[in-house]
Tab-separated table of C-alpha atoms in Angstrom:
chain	number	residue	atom	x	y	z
A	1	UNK	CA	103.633	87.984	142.651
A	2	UNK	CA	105.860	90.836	141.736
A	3	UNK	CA	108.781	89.356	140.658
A	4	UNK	CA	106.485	86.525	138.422
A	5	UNK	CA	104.602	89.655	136.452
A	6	UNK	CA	107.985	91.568	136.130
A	7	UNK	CA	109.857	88.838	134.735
A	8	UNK	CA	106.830	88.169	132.502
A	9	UNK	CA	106.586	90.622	131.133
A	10	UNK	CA	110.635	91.605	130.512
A	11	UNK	CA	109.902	87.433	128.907
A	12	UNK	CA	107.263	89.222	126.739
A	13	UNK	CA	109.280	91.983	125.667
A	14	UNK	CA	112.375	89.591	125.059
A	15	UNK	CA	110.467	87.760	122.375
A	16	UNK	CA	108.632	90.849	120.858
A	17	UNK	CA	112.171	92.147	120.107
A	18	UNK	CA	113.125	88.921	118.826
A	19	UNK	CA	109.944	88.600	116.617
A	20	UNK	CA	110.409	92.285	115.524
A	21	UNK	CA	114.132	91.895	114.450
A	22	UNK	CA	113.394	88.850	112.804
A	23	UNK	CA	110.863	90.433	110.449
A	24	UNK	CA	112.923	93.217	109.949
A	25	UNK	CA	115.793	91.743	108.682
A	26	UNK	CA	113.980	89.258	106.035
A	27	UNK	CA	111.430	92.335	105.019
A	28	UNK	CA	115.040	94.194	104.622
A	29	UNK	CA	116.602	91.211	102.739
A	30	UNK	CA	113.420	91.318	100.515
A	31	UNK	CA	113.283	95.174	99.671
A	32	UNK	CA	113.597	94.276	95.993
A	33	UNK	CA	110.789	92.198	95.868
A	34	UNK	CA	108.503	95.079	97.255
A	35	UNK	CA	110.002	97.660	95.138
A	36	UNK	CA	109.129	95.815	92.032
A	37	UNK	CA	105.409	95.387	93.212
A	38	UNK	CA	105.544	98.862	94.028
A	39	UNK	CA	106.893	100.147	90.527
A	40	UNK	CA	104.110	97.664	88.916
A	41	UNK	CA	101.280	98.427	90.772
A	42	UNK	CA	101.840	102.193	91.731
A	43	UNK	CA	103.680	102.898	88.332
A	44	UNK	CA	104.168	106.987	88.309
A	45	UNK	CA	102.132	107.321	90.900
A	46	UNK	CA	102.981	110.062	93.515
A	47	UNK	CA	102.207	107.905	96.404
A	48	UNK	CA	104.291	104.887	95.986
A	49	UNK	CA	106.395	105.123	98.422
A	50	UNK	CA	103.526	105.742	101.112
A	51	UNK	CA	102.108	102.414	99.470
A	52	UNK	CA	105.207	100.778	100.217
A	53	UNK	CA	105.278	102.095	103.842
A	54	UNK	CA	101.486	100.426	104.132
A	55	UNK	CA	102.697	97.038	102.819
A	56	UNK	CA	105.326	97.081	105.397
A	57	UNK	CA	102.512	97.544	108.100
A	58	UNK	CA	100.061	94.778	106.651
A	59	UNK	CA	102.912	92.577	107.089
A	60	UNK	CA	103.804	92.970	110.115
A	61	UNK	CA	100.418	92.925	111.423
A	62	UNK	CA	100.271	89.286	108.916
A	63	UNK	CA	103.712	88.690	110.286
A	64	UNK	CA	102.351	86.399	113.205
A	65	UNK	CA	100.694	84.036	110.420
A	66	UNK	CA	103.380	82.978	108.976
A	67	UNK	CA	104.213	79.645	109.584
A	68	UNK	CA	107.302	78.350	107.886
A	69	UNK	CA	105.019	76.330	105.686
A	70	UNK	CA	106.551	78.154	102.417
A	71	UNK	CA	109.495	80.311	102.312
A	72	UNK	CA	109.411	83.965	103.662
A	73	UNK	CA	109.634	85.353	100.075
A	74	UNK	CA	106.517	83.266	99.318
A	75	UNK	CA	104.546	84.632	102.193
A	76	UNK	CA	105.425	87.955	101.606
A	77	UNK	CA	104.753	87.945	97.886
A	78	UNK	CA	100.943	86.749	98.660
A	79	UNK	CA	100.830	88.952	101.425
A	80	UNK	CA	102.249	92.316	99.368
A	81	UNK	CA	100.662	91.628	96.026
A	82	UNK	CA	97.071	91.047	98.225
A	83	UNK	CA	97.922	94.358	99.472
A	84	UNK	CA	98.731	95.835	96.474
A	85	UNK	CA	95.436	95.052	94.983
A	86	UNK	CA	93.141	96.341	98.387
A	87	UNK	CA	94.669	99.681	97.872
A	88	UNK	CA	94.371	100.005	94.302
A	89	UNK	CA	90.818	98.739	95.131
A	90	UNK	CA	90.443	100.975	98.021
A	91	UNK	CA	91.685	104.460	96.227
A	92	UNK	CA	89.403	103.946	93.356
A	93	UNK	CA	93.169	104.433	91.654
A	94	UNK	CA	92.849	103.416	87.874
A	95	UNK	CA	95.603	103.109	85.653
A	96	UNK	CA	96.628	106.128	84.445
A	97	UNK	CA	98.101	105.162	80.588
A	98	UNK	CA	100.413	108.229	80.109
A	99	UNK	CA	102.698	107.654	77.135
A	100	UNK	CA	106.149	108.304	77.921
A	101	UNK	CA	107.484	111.473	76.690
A	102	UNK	CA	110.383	112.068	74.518
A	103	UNK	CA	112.858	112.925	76.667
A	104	UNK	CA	112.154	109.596	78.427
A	105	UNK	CA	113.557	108.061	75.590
A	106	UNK	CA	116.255	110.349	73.964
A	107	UNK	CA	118.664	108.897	76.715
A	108	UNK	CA	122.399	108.123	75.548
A	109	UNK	CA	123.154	105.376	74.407
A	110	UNK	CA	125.165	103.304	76.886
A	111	UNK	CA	124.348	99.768	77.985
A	112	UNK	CA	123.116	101.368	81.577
A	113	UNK	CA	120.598	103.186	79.889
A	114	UNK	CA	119.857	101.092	77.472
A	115	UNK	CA	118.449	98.412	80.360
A	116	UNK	CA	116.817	101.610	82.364
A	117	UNK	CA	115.185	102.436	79.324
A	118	UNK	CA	113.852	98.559	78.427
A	119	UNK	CA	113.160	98.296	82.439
A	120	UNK	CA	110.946	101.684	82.078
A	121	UNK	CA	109.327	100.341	79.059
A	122	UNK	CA	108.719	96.781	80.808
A	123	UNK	CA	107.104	98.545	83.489
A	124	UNK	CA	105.266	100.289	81.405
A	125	UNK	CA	103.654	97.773	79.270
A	126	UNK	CA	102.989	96.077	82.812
A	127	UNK	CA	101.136	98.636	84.278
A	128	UNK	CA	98.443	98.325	81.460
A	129	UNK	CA	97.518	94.483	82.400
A	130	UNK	CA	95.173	94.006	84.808
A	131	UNK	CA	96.020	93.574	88.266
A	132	UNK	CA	96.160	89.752	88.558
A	133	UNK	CA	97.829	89.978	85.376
A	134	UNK	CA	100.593	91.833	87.432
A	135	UNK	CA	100.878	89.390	89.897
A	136	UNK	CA	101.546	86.299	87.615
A	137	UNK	CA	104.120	88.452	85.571
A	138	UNK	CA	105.717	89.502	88.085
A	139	UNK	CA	106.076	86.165	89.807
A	140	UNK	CA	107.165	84.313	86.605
A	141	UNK	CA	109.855	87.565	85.897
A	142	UNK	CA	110.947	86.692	89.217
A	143	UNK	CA	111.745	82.826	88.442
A	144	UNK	CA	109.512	81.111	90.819
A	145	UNK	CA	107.929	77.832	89.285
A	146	UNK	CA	103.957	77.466	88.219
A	147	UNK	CA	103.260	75.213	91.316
A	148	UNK	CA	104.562	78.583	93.454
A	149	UNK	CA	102.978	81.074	91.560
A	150	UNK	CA	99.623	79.251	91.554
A	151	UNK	CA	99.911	78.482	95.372
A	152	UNK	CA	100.807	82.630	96.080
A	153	UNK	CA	97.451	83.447	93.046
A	154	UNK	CA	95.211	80.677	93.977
A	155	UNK	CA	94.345	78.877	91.369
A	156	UNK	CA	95.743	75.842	89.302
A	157	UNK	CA	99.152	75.207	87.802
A	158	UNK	CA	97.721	74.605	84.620
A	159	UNK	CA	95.900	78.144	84.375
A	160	UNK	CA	98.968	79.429	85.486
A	161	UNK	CA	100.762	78.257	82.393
A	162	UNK	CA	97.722	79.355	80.208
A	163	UNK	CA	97.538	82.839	81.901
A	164	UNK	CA	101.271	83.604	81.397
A	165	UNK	CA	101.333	83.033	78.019
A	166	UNK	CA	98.559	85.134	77.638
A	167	UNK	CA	100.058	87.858	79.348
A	168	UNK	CA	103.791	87.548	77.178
A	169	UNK	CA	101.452	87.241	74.037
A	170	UNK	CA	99.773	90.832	75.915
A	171	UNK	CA	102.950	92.771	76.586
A	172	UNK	CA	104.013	91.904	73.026
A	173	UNK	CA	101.226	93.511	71.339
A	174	UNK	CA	101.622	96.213	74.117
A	175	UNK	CA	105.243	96.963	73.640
A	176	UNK	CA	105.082	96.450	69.307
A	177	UNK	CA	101.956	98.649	69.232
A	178	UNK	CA	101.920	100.980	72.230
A	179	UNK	CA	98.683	99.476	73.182
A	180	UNK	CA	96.735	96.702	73.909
């Protein structure tokens, strides 16, 4: 009786560690893809990285739901941007739209700063969308098809299309203008 509990349970633990090291390395291989949702959704906000710390916990708690029926990327996407959303929705946090000052801007002129400075002002024009908005943009930015993005959204491939030009037509008149 023993020896069938002990070696259970050392079983138990075997696979735990598996599981564990399993989800560490593809959340580890996927940093980038929670960064960005971070810098969209928490944009200059002082807590971001403790946002990013609870997205790593919702997914490993949603880690045993995954099911290889999409990729890991997919499933985490859902799974962070759904996340994303409950705390914004949970904090009360609104957007805060602070103009970027001028010493944001006044950066040499290199071709390194040159993309920080169009990344910064991406960002920025993102974080005025609304937060489904986010989602879709940042799904599309990141290549993945309409079929994908409407599968991680839920809803159809055809509203996709309709809601991302929308949104580019958006962050045009956002980035021209300064505002929507």
């Amino acid at each position: 009786m023993f020896y069938e509990n002990h070696t259970t349970n050392l079983l138990n633990d075997s696979i735990y560690l598996i599981v564990e090291k399993d989800f560490f390395e593809q959340v580890n291989a996927s940093q980038g893809i929670l960064q960005k949702i971070c810098n969209i959704y928490f944009y200059r906000n002082p807590y971001k990285e403790d946002y990013h710390q609870e997205i790593i916990i919702r997914l490993w708690k949603a880690y045993p739901s995954f099911k290889s029926q999409s990729s890991f990327s997919t499933w985490l996407y859902k799974v962070a941007l759904n996340t994303a959303i409950d705390i914004l929705r949970k904090q009360s946090i609104r957007p805060v739209h602070a103009e970027l000052t001028e010493n944001e801007y006044s950066q040499p002129d290199d071709s390194y700063h040159l993309e920080s400075e169009n990344k910064d002002k991406l960002y920025w024009a993102i974080h005025h969308l609304t937060e489904i908005e986010k989602a879709i943009i940042l799904l599309y930015l990141e290549s993945y098809e309409y079929k994908e993005i409407s599968v991680i959204i839920g809803i159809s491939e055809s509203n996709i299309g309709v809601k991302i030009n929308r949104i580019k037509n958006k962050l045009n008149k956002i980035l021209t203008n300064g505002k929507e």
